[in-house]
C-alpha cells in the first residue's frame, strides 16, 4: 500500500549525556553586538559535543490507507485505542441524546464507540416523542420496528406518513379532543424530530365544498385520500386549524397549501389570493399569494399580454410581488401561506385560511390539503 510524502522532522540520534541542546535563535538588528555574540558563542559551545546526526524520515499514510483503517475500526476488526473508547456507552448515549437525530447519525461515523452509542434505544427514545398523537389502527402494519431508531425512520418517511386515529373515526384509545378537527396525517421531521402534519382536504372547511356544481370530490393515482377539485365559482375560501399542543414546542412552523392546477385551470392567476394565519397570541399574519404560475408553461399571447398588464397594475398599487408556488418532488405544488412560532407557553388553536373574493370565474384548482411543518429561520 502506498504512503504519503515523507517529511524530515529531526535526527535519529540523541545528544550526548551532559550536553544541553538549545533551540535555534534568530536575532534581529539593534540588539547590540555584545548580546548577539554571547548568544552565538553559547550555541557553539552547546553544539560542540554533539555529533552529526542523520535526519529522521516519517511516512504518513495516504488517503486510501486512512480509509481502510477507519473501516476496520468501525467494523470491529481493529481495536479502538482512542481515549473516547474508554468512556462508558451510557455516558456517550446521554450526550448524543441532547443533540438532534441528524447529529446522532453524523456521530456514528466517528468511531465504533460512537456508532454503538448513536444507534442505541437510549438515544432514539429521545427523538421518538412521547406525546405522539394516537395513530389509526393498521397504519404501522407489519413487523414491529426492531429498535427506536427504526421506528423513528419509519415515522419520518414522508411517503409513508401515518393517519391519525380520530381521522378515520377509529378510536383505539380514549377520544383526544385535539384531534377533533378532521382528517390528519402525521410524520416526524428527519432533521429535527419535530412533528409535521397535513390536514387533508376532507378535514378543511371549503366554502360550497359539498355543493356538486361548485366542487367535486375525486380520487387521484398519486393521492392516498380523496381530493377536492374546483369546478366553477366566483370566489372561494379554504380554512383549517390545528391546536398548538399538537405541534412541537419552541419551533418555527410554515403553513403550505398542497395543490395542482391542470392546464385547463383559469382565474387563479390574477388578482392574487390572500393567505392569513391567526396565532394563539392573537397576531394575524397576512400575505398575498398566487396559486397559478405560468413558469414553464405554454400560454397564448392574449394571456401573456393580460397578465403583464394586470401585474404592472398590481405592482403600482402594492409594490410587492405575491408569493408563488413551488413544485414538490412528489409532483404536487405547494404555496407557503405564512410562518408562525409555536412558543412553549402557547395553548390554543392556530387558524389559517386562503381567500379569493374577486368577482371573476375560477376553475380547475385541485386541493390535497394543508401542510404544517418546521421551517429553519435565518
mmCIF file of C-alpha atoms in Angstrom:
data_model
loop_
_atom_site.group_PDB
_atom_site.id
_atom_site.type_symbol
_atom_site.label_atom_id
_atom_site.label_comp_id
_atom_site.label_asym_id
_atom_site.label_seq_id
_atom_site.Cartn_x
_atom_site.Cartn_y
_atom_site.Cartn_z
ATOM 1 C CA UNK A 1 0.000 0.000 0.000
ATOM 2 C CA UNK A 2 1.321 3.374 -0.918
ATOM 3 C CA UNK A 3 2.218 6.037 1.553
ATOM 4 C CA UNK A 4 2.164 9.778 1.541
ATOM 5 C CA UNK A 5 5.036 12.130 1.077
ATOM 6 C CA UNK A 6 7.950 11.659 3.587
ATOM 7 C CA UNK A 7 8.703 14.566 5.868
ATOM 8 C CA UNK A 8 12.070 15.256 7.535
ATOM 9 C CA UNK A 9 11.456 16.391 11.097
ATOM 10 C CA UNK A 10 14.657 15.874 13.075
ATOM 11 C CA UNK A 11 17.572 13.488 13.614
ATOM 12 C CA UNK A 12 17.988 9.856 14.584
ATOM 13 C CA UNK A 13 20.468 10.216 17.446
ATOM 14 C CA UNK A 14 20.189 11.991 20.736
ATOM 15 C CA UNK A 15 22.650 14.458 22.215
ATOM 16 C CA UNK A 16 25.411 13.032 24.415
ATOM 17 C CA UNK A 17 24.859 12.994 28.117
ATOM 18 C CA UNK A 18 25.672 16.249 29.788
ATOM 19 C CA UNK A 19 25.304 18.316 26.667
ATOM 20 C CA UNK A 20 22.321 20.640 26.543
ATOM 21 C CA UNK A 21 20.640 21.249 23.213
ATOM 22 C CA UNK A 22 19.414 24.764 22.571
ATOM 23 C CA UNK A 23 16.787 25.684 20.030
ATOM 24 C CA UNK A 24 17.865 27.834 17.131
ATOM 25 C CA UNK A 25 17.609 31.515 17.879
ATOM 26 C CA UNK A 26 17.123 34.338 15.444
ATOM 27 C CA UNK A 27 18.292 37.761 16.499
ATOM 28 C CA UNK A 28 17.251 40.966 14.881
ATOM 29 C CA UNK A 29 19.284 44.099 14.362
ATOM 30 C CA UNK A 30 19.618 46.660 17.077
ATOM 31 C CA UNK A 31 20.149 44.120 19.842
ATOM 32 C CA UNK A 32 23.798 45.049 20.277
ATOM 33 C CA UNK A 33 26.869 43.184 19.061
ATOM 34 C CA UNK A 34 27.784 42.022 22.538
ATOM 35 C CA UNK A 35 24.418 40.396 23.208
ATOM 36 C CA UNK A 36 24.322 38.678 19.827
ATOM 37 C CA UNK A 37 27.891 37.451 20.250
ATOM 38 C CA UNK A 38 27.212 35.920 23.669
ATOM 39 C CA UNK A 39 24.188 34.018 22.314
ATOM 40 C CA UNK A 40 26.197 32.822 19.304
ATOM 41 C CA UNK A 41 29.142 31.601 21.459
ATOM 42 C CA UNK A 42 26.681 29.846 23.765
ATOM 43 C CA UNK A 43 25.152 27.927 20.888
ATOM 44 C CA UNK A 44 28.581 26.994 19.560
ATOM 45 C CA UNK A 45 29.706 25.721 22.977
ATOM 46 C CA UNK A 46 26.471 23.747 23.412
ATOM 47 C CA UNK A 47 26.798 22.162 19.995
ATOM 48 C CA UNK A 48 30.498 21.372 20.330
ATOM 49 C CA UNK A 49 29.911 17.969 21.880
ATOM 50 C CA UNK A 50 27.007 16.994 19.606
ATOM 51 C CA UNK A 51 27.979 14.641 16.845
ATOM 52 C CA UNK A 52 26.495 14.936 13.374
ATOM 53 C CA UNK A 53 23.168 13.143 13.101
ATOM 54 C CA UNK A 54 21.171 11.753 10.152
ATOM 55 C CA UNK A 55 17.613 13.073 9.584
ATOM 56 C CA UNK A 56 14.544 11.091 10.726
ATOM 57 C CA UNK A 57 12.013 10.398 7.975
ATOM 58 C CA UNK A 58 8.375 9.755 8.969
ATOM 59 C CA UNK A 59 5.981 8.245 6.423
ATOM 60 C CA UNK A 60 2.368 9.474 6.701
ATOM 61 C CA UNK A 61 -0.369 7.137 5.405
ATOM 62 C CA UNK A 62 -2.162 8.200 2.265
ATOM 63 C CA UNK A 63 -5.938 8.687 1.982
ATOM 64 C CA UNK A 64 -6.651 5.092 0.935
ATOM 65 C CA UNK A 65 -4.764 3.702 3.919
ATOM 66 C CA UNK A 66 -6.595 6.012 6.277
ATOM 67 C CA UNK A 67 -9.922 4.839 4.814
ATOM 68 C CA UNK A 68 -9.039 1.165 5.318
ATOM 69 C CA UNK A 69 -8.006 1.828 8.902
ATOM 70 C CA UNK A 70 -11.258 3.701 9.585
ATOM 71 C CA UNK A 71 -13.322 0.862 8.095
ATOM 72 C CA UNK A 72 -11.515 -1.708 10.226
ATOM 73 C CA UNK A 73 -12.099 0.455 13.260
ATOM 74 C CA UNK A 74 -15.838 0.733 12.606
ATOM 75 C CA UNK A 75 -16.465 -2.927 11.752
ATOM 76 C CA UNK A 76 -14.582 -4.139 14.821
ATOM 77 C CA UNK A 77 -11.672 -5.875 13.039
ATOM 78 C CA UNK A 78 -9.228 -3.374 14.536
ATOM 79 C CA UNK A 79 -9.088 -2.252 18.169
ATOM 80 C CA UNK A 80 -10.260 1.240 19.036
ATOM 81 C CA UNK A 81 -7.386 2.707 21.026
ATOM 82 C CA UNK A 82 -8.737 6.252 21.235
ATOM 83 C CA UNK A 83 -9.390 7.891 24.579
ATOM 84 C CA UNK A 84 -13.076 8.291 23.712
ATOM 85 C CA UNK A 85 -13.408 4.491 23.580
ATOM 86 C CA UNK A 86 -12.722 4.353 27.308
ATOM 87 C CA UNK A 87 -15.909 6.278 28.105
ATOM 88 C CA UNK A 88 -18.959 4.220 29.130
ATOM 89 C CA UNK A 89 -21.532 3.767 26.365
ATOM 90 C CA UNK A 90 -24.347 5.105 28.543
ATOM 91 C CA UNK A 91 -22.398 8.337 29.009
ATOM 92 C CA UNK A 92 -21.946 8.744 25.250
ATOM 93 C CA UNK A 93 -25.624 7.906 24.706
ATOM 94 C CA UNK A 94 -26.703 10.531 27.223
ATOM 95 C CA UNK A 95 -24.589 13.144 25.441
ATOM 96 C CA UNK A 96 -25.856 12.218 21.962
ATOM 97 C CA UNK A 97 -29.453 12.288 23.178
ATOM 98 C CA UNK A 98 -29.002 16.021 23.776
ATOM 99 C CA UNK A 99 -28.294 16.616 20.077
ATOM 100 C CA UNK A 100 -30.599 16.036 17.094
ATOM 101 C CA UNK A 101 -31.370 12.978 15.004
ATOM 102 C CA UNK A 102 -29.088 14.329 12.270
ATOM 103 C CA UNK A 103 -26.312 14.910 14.798
ATOM 104 C CA UNK A 104 -26.598 11.355 16.123
ATOM 105 C CA UNK A 105 -26.285 9.919 12.609
ATOM 106 C CA UNK A 106 -23.201 12.018 11.946
ATOM 107 C CA UNK A 107 -21.625 10.974 15.243
ATOM 108 C CA UNK A 108 -21.959 7.313 14.250
ATOM 109 C CA UNK A 109 -19.185 7.848 11.683
ATOM 110 C CA UNK A 110 -16.634 8.996 14.277
ATOM 111 C CA UNK A 111 -15.657 5.645 15.777
ATOM 112 C CA UNK A 112 -17.048 2.272 16.783
ATOM 113 C CA UNK A 113 -17.798 3.553 20.270
ATOM 114 C CA UNK A 114 -19.802 6.454 18.862
ATOM 115 C CA UNK A 115 -21.564 4.160 16.389
ATOM 116 C CA UNK A 116 -22.731 1.809 19.141
ATOM 117 C CA UNK A 117 -23.920 4.679 21.313
ATOM 118 C CA UNK A 118 -25.589 6.565 18.441
ATOM 119 C CA UNK A 119 -27.700 3.539 17.500
ATOM 120 C CA UNK A 120 -28.918 2.752 20.999
ATOM 121 C CA UNK A 121 -32.552 2.975 22.090
ATOM 122 C CA UNK A 122 -31.498 5.381 24.836
ATOM 123 C CA UNK A 123 -30.660 7.976 22.163
ATOM 124 C CA UNK A 124 -33.554 7.428 19.762
ATOM 125 C CA UNK A 125 -36.166 7.242 22.500
ATOM 126 C CA UNK A 126 -35.402 10.931 22.930
ATOM 127 C CA UNK A 127 -36.257 11.646 19.274
ATOM 128 C CA UNK A 128 -39.379 9.449 19.081
ATOM 129 C CA UNK A 129 -41.551 11.852 21.031
ATOM 130 C CA UNK A 130 -43.615 10.517 23.899
ATOM 131 C CA UNK A 131 -46.508 12.872 23.175
ATOM 132 C CA UNK A 132 -47.247 11.498 19.712
ATOM 133 C CA UNK A 133 -50.966 11.615 18.911
ATOM 134 C CA UNK A 134 -52.765 8.254 18.597
ATOM 135 C CA UNK A 135 -52.210 6.589 15.247
ATOM 136 C CA UNK A 136 -55.032 4.863 13.373
ATOM 137 C CA UNK A 137 -55.141 1.075 13.576
ATOM 138 C CA UNK A 138 -53.184 -0.632 10.819
ATOM 139 C CA UNK A 139 -51.048 2.394 9.938
ATOM 140 C CA UNK A 140 -47.922 0.683 11.274
ATOM 141 C CA UNK A 141 -48.901 -2.743 9.951
ATOM 142 C CA UNK A 142 -46.284 -5.446 9.579
ATOM 143 C CA UNK A 143 -43.498 -6.476 11.933
ATOM 144 C CA UNK A 144 -42.771 -4.032 14.709
ATOM 145 C CA UNK A 145 -39.659 -1.886 14.177
ATOM 146 C CA UNK A 146 -36.767 -3.702 15.913
ATOM 147 C CA UNK A 147 -35.381 -0.548 17.518
ATOM 148 C CA UNK A 148 -36.280 3.015 18.396
ATOM 149 C CA UNK A 149 -34.108 4.212 15.527
ATOM 150 C CA UNK A 150 -36.046 2.075 13.041
ATOM 151 C CA UNK A 151 -39.312 3.413 14.463
ATOM 152 C CA UNK A 152 -38.073 6.981 14.037
ATOM 153 C CA UNK A 153 -37.014 6.343 10.433
ATOM 154 C CA UNK A 154 -40.436 4.836 9.740
ATOM 155 C CA UNK A 155 -42.285 7.802 11.251
ATOM 156 C CA UNK A 156 -40.056 10.325 9.478
ATOM 157 C CA UNK A 157 -40.680 8.900 5.999
ATOM 158 C CA UNK A 158 -42.958 11.480 4.356
ATOM 159 C CA UNK A 159 -44.011 8.972 1.717
ATOM 160 C CA UNK A 160 -45.441 6.709 4.440
ATOM 161 C CA UNK A 161 -46.943 9.354 6.725
ATOM 162 C CA UNK A 162 -49.452 7.848 9.127
ATOM 163 C CA UNK A 163 -53.123 8.681 9.520
ATOM 164 C CA UNK A 164 -54.183 9.773 12.988
ATOM 165 C CA UNK A 165 -56.804 7.722 14.789
ATOM 166 C CA UNK A 166 -59.638 10.242 15.017
ATOM 167 C CA UNK A 167 -59.309 11.000 11.319
ATOM 168 C CA UNK A 168 -60.977 7.694 10.439
ATOM 169 C CA UNK A 169 -63.278 7.820 13.432
ATOM 170 C CA UNK A 170 -61.300 4.845 14.734
ATOM 171 C CA UNK A 171 -60.742 5.237 18.443
ATOM 172 C CA UNK A 172 -58.472 2.501 19.816
ATOM 173 C CA UNK A 173 -57.633 4.961 22.586
ATOM 174 C CA UNK A 174 -59.814 7.397 24.552
ATOM 175 C CA UNK A 175 -61.021 10.303 22.449
ATOM 176 C CA UNK A 176 -58.435 13.027 22.084
ATOM 177 C CA UNK A 177 -60.088 16.464 21.829
ATOM 178 C CA UNK A 178 -57.044 17.845 19.999
ATOM 179 C CA UNK A 179 -57.833 15.598 17.029
ATOM 180 C CA UNK A 180 -61.423 16.722 16.643
ATOM 181 C CA UNK A 181 -60.734 18.910 13.613
ATOM 182 C CA UNK A 182 -60.920 16.245 10.910
ATOM 183 C CA UNK A 183 -58.592 14.121 8.811
ATOM 184 C CA UNK A 184 -54.871 14.487 9.516
ATOM 185 C CA UNK A 185 -51.699 12.637 8.673
ATOM 186 C CA UNK A 186 -48.512 12.975 10.700
ATOM 187 C CA UNK A 187 -44.780 12.372 10.348
ATOM 188 C CA UNK A 188 -41.580 13.496 12.059
ATOM 189 C CA UNK A 189 -39.074 15.887 10.549
ATOM 190 C CA UNK A 190 -35.991 13.767 9.928
ATOM 191 C CA UNK A 191 -33.557 16.554 10.772
ATOM 192 C CA UNK A 192 -35.063 17.954 13.970
ATOM 193 C CA UNK A 193 -37.570 15.301 15.063
ATOM 194 C CA UNK A 194 -40.343 17.935 15.187
ATOM 195 C CA UNK A 195 -43.916 16.890 14.414
ATOM 196 C CA UNK A 196 -45.365 17.628 10.968
ATOM 197 C CA UNK A 197 -48.974 17.402 9.830
ATOM 198 C CA UNK A 198 -51.128 17.503 6.749
ATOM 199 C CA UNK A 199 -54.769 18.478 7.129
ATOM 200 C CA UNK A 200 -56.404 16.540 4.315
ATOM 201 C CA UNK A 201 -58.951 18.203 2.061
ATOM 202 C CA UNK A 202 -61.823 16.432 3.844
ATOM 203 C CA UNK A 203 -60.589 17.923 7.107
ATOM 204 C CA UNK A 204 -60.683 21.509 5.797
ATOM 205 C CA UNK A 205 -63.579 23.922 5.582
ATOM 206 C CA UNK A 206 -64.087 24.703 1.878
ATOM 207 C CA UNK A 207 -66.839 27.161 1.045
ATOM 208 C CA UNK A 208 -69.513 25.338 -1.007
ATOM 209 C CA UNK A 209 -67.302 22.251 -0.823
ATOM 210 C CA UNK A 210 -70.323 19.937 -0.612
ATOM 211 C CA UNK A 211 -72.174 21.611 -3.500
ATOM 212 C CA UNK A 212 -71.663 19.363 -6.567
ATOM 213 C CA UNK A 213 -71.954 22.178 -9.090
ATOM 214 C CA UNK A 214 -69.065 24.073 -7.442
ATOM 215 C CA UNK A 215 -66.696 21.384 -6.128
ATOM 216 C CA UNK A 216 -66.300 17.674 -6.693
ATOM 217 C CA UNK A 217 -64.500 15.028 -4.645
ATOM 218 C CA UNK A 218 -62.425 12.510 -6.533
ATOM 219 C CA UNK A 219 -59.583 10.007 -6.322
ATOM 220 C CA UNK A 220 -56.193 10.512 -7.957
ATOM 221 C CA UNK A 221 -53.491 7.869 -8.516
ATOM 222 C CA UNK A 222 -50.882 9.948 -6.669
ATOM 223 C CA UNK A 223 -53.050 10.718 -3.627
ATOM 224 C CA UNK A 224 -53.952 8.267 -0.886
ATOM 225 C CA UNK A 225 -57.083 10.186 0.069
ATOM 226 C CA UNK A 226 -59.817 11.991 -1.820
ATOM 227 C CA UNK A 227 -59.043 15.448 -3.158
ATOM 228 C CA UNK A 228 -61.309 18.408 -3.925
ATOM 229 C CA UNK A 229 -61.479 19.948 -7.399
ATOM 230 C CA UNK A 230 -62.894 23.394 -8.062
ATOM 231 C CA UNK A 231 -65.457 23.289 -10.890
ATOM 232 C CA UNK A 232 -66.720 26.850 -11.163
ATOM 233 C CA UNK A 233 -67.078 29.603 -8.551
ATOM 234 C CA UNK A 234 -66.786 33.374 -8.364
ATOM 235 C CA UNK A 235 -64.986 33.312 -5.022
ATOM 236 C CA UNK A 236 -63.716 30.677 -2.618
ATOM 237 C CA UNK A 237 -62.340 30.287 0.882
ATOM 238 C CA UNK A 238 -60.360 27.378 2.348
ATOM 239 C CA UNK A 239 -59.859 27.281 6.119
ATOM 240 C CA UNK A 240 -58.132 24.989 8.584
ATOM 241 C CA UNK A 241 -56.931 24.920 12.172
ATOM 242 C CA UNK A 242 -54.723 22.910 14.497
ATOM 243 C CA UNK A 243 -54.169 23.014 18.241
ATOM 244 C CA UNK A 244 -50.786 24.313 19.361
ATOM 245 C CA UNK A 245 -50.328 21.355 21.735
ATOM 246 C CA UNK A 246 -50.165 19.010 18.767
ATOM 247 C CA UNK A 247 -47.119 20.884 17.466
ATOM 248 C CA UNK A 248 -43.556 20.720 18.758
ATOM 249 C CA UNK A 249 -42.781 23.407 21.304
ATOM 250 C CA UNK A 250 -40.347 26.244 20.703
ATOM 251 C CA UNK A 251 -40.422 25.629 16.949
ATOM 252 C CA UNK A 252 -40.992 27.807 13.895
ATOM 253 C CA UNK A 253 -43.612 26.383 11.537
ATOM 254 C CA UNK A 254 -44.599 27.183 7.967
ATOM 255 C CA UNK A 255 -48.061 26.527 6.527
ATOM 256 C CA UNK A 256 -48.366 25.285 2.933
ATOM 257 C CA UNK A 257 -51.358 24.541 0.745
ATOM 258 C CA UNK A 258 -50.672 21.462 -1.415
ATOM 259 C CA UNK A 259 -52.485 21.512 -4.746
ATOM 260 C CA UNK A 260 -52.461 21.116 -8.519
ATOM 261 C CA UNK A 261 -53.583 23.402 -11.327
ATOM 262 C CA UNK A 262 -54.350 21.450 -14.514
ATOM 263 C CA UNK A 263 -53.773 23.045 -17.902
ATOM 264 C CA UNK A 264 -57.460 23.936 -18.201
ATOM 265 C CA UNK A 265 -57.407 25.937 -14.924
ATOM 266 C CA UNK A 266 -58.181 29.633 -15.091
ATOM 267 C CA UNK A 267 -58.961 32.575 -12.827
ATOM 268 C CA UNK A 268 -56.280 31.598 -10.283
ATOM 269 C CA UNK A 269 -53.520 33.867 -11.569
ATOM 270 C CA UNK A 270 -54.915 37.361 -11.026
ATOM 271 C CA UNK A 271 -55.763 39.066 -8.781
ATOM 272 C CA UNK A 272 -53.607 37.383 -6.098
ATOM 273 C CA UNK A 273 -55.210 35.456 -3.251
ATOM 274 C CA UNK A 274 -54.927 36.420 0.409
ATOM 275 C CA UNK A 275 -53.363 33.952 2.847
ATOM 276 C CA UNK A 276 -53.657 34.567 6.580
ATOM 277 C CA UNK A 277 -52.599 32.894 9.834
ATOM 278 C CA UNK A 278 -54.096 33.689 13.248
ATOM 279 C CA UNK A 279 -51.717 32.693 16.046
ATOM 280 C CA UNK A 280 -52.523 31.747 19.629
ATOM 281 C CA UNK A 281 -51.204 35.121 20.808
ATOM 282 C CA UNK A 282 -53.727 36.937 18.607
ATOM 283 C CA UNK A 283 -51.239 38.005 15.939
ATOM 284 C CA UNK A 284 -52.565 37.982 12.372
ATOM 285 C CA UNK A 285 -50.108 37.228 9.565
ATOM 286 C CA UNK A 286 -51.296 38.199 6.077
ATOM 287 C CA UNK A 287 -49.571 37.852 2.723
ATOM 288 C CA UNK A 288 -50.506 37.991 -0.938
ATOM 289 C CA UNK A 289 -50.039 34.734 -2.827
ATOM 290 C CA UNK A 290 -50.695 33.470 -6.350
ATOM 291 C CA UNK A 291 -51.839 29.890 -6.898
ATOM 292 C CA UNK A 292 -51.229 29.793 -10.626
ATOM 293 C CA UNK A 293 -47.785 30.403 -12.055
ATOM 294 C CA UNK A 294 -47.124 30.169 -15.784
ATOM 295 C CA UNK A 295 -43.448 29.407 -15.358
ATOM 296 C CA UNK A 296 -42.527 26.587 -17.711
ATOM 297 C CA UNK A 297 -45.997 26.518 -19.296
ATOM 298 C CA UNK A 298 -47.107 27.389 -22.791
ATOM 299 C CA UNK A 299 -49.742 30.109 -22.783
ATOM 300 C CA UNK A 300 -51.148 32.057 -25.682
ATOM 301 C CA UNK A 301 -50.221 35.630 -26.461
ATOM 302 C CA UNK A 302 -53.518 37.046 -25.173
ATOM 303 C CA UNK A 303 -52.971 35.532 -21.720
ATOM 304 C CA UNK A 304 -49.391 36.818 -21.627
ATOM 305 C CA UNK A 305 -50.446 40.380 -22.507
ATOM 306 C CA UNK A 306 -53.282 40.338 -19.981
ATOM 307 C CA UNK A 307 -51.075 39.058 -17.171
ATOM 308 C CA UNK A 308 -48.379 41.613 -17.947
ATOM 309 C CA UNK A 309 -50.873 44.481 -17.882
ATOM 310 C CA UNK A 310 -52.607 43.318 -14.709
ATOM 311 C CA UNK A 311 -49.330 42.523 -12.952
ATOM 312 C CA UNK A 312 -47.968 46.023 -13.623
ATOM 313 C CA UNK A 313 -51.202 47.496 -12.289
ATOM 314 C CA UNK A 314 -50.931 45.387 -9.152
ATOM 315 C CA UNK A 315 -47.308 46.398 -8.569
ATOM 316 C CA UNK A 316 -48.198 50.094 -8.829
ATOM 317 C CA UNK A 317 -50.818 49.670 -6.124
ATOM 318 C CA UNK A 318 -48.980 47.282 -3.807
ATOM 319 C CA UNK A 319 -45.278 47.419 -4.624
ATOM 320 C CA UNK A 320 -44.545 43.804 -3.678
ATOM 321 C CA UNK A 321 -44.577 40.531 -5.574
ATOM 322 C CA UNK A 322 -47.056 37.882 -4.432
ATOM 323 C CA UNK A 323 -45.610 34.581 -3.205
ATOM 324 C CA UNK A 324 -45.542 31.976 -5.982
ATOM 325 C CA UNK A 325 -45.871 28.182 -5.672
ATOM 326 C CA UNK A 326 -43.025 25.679 -5.891
ATOM 327 C CA UNK A 327 -43.086 22.196 -7.380
ATOM 328 C CA UNK A 328 -42.503 19.306 -4.971
ATOM 329 C CA UNK A 329 -40.664 16.053 -5.526
ATOM 330 C CA UNK A 330 -43.981 14.160 -5.480
ATOM 331 C CA UNK A 331 -45.331 16.135 -8.451
ATOM 332 C CA UNK A 332 -47.696 18.360 -6.447
ATOM 333 C CA UNK A 333 -47.335 22.110 -5.978
ATOM 334 C CA UNK A 334 -47.032 23.866 -2.637
ATOM 335 C CA UNK A 335 -47.536 27.507 -1.723
ATOM 336 C CA UNK A 336 -46.263 28.955 1.546
ATOM 337 C CA UNK A 337 -49.131 30.751 3.266
ATOM 338 C CA UNK A 338 -47.063 32.109 6.155
ATOM 339 C CA UNK A 339 -44.768 31.345 9.092
ATOM 340 C CA UNK A 340 -45.503 31.384 12.826
ATOM 341 C CA UNK A 341 -43.644 30.440 16.004
ATOM 342 C CA UNK A 342 -45.091 27.900 18.425
ATOM 343 C CA UNK A 343 -43.977 29.002 21.877
ATOM 344 C CA UNK A 344 -43.676 26.748 24.899
ATOM 345 C CA UNK A 345 -46.466 28.676 26.615
ATOM 346 C CA UNK A 346 -48.904 28.586 23.665
ATOM 347 C CA UNK A 347 -52.175 26.817 24.418
ATOM 348 C CA UNK A 348 -54.872 27.308 21.808
ATOM 349 C CA UNK A 349 -55.754 26.989 18.152
ATOM 350 C CA UNK A 350 -53.734 28.233 15.199
ATOM 351 C CA UNK A 351 -56.057 29.111 12.305
ATOM 352 C CA UNK A 352 -55.179 29.646 8.661
ATOM 353 C CA UNK A 353 -57.111 30.469 5.509
ATOM 354 C CA UNK A 354 -56.787 31.124 1.786
ATOM 355 C CA UNK A 355 -59.283 33.575 0.321
ATOM 356 C CA UNK A 356 -60.139 34.873 -3.160
ATOM 357 C CA UNK A 357 -63.149 37.209 -3.389
ATOM 358 C CA UNK A 358 -62.736 38.894 -6.775
ATOM 359 C CA UNK A 359 -65.932 38.576 -8.900
ATOM 360 C CA UNK A 360 -64.252 36.554 -11.646
ATOM 361 C CA UNK A 361 -64.847 32.962 -12.650
ATOM 362 C CA UNK A 362 -62.379 30.392 -11.308
ATOM 363 C CA UNK A 363 -61.880 26.771 -12.248
ATOM 364 C CA UNK A 364 -59.551 23.776 -12.010
ATOM 365 C CA UNK A 365 -57.858 24.041 -8.593
ATOM 366 C CA UNK A 366 -57.258 20.577 -7.049
ATOM 367 C CA UNK A 367 -56.668 20.652 -3.276
ATOM 368 C CA UNK A 368 -54.924 17.788 -1.483
ATOM 369 C CA UNK A 369 -54.600 19.521 1.878
ATOM 370 C CA UNK A 370 -52.636 21.957 4.031
ATOM 371 C CA UNK A 371 -49.253 21.022 5.499
ATOM 372 C CA UNK A 372 -47.738 22.379 8.716
ATOM 373 C CA UNK A 373 -44.060 21.592 9.074
ATOM 374 C CA UNK A 374 -40.957 23.137 10.724
ATOM 375 C CA UNK A 375 -39.051 25.874 8.961
ATOM 376 C CA UNK A 376 -35.482 26.945 9.656
ATOM 377 C CA UNK A 377 -35.343 30.690 10.161
ATOM 378 C CA UNK A 378 -32.471 32.960 9.240
#
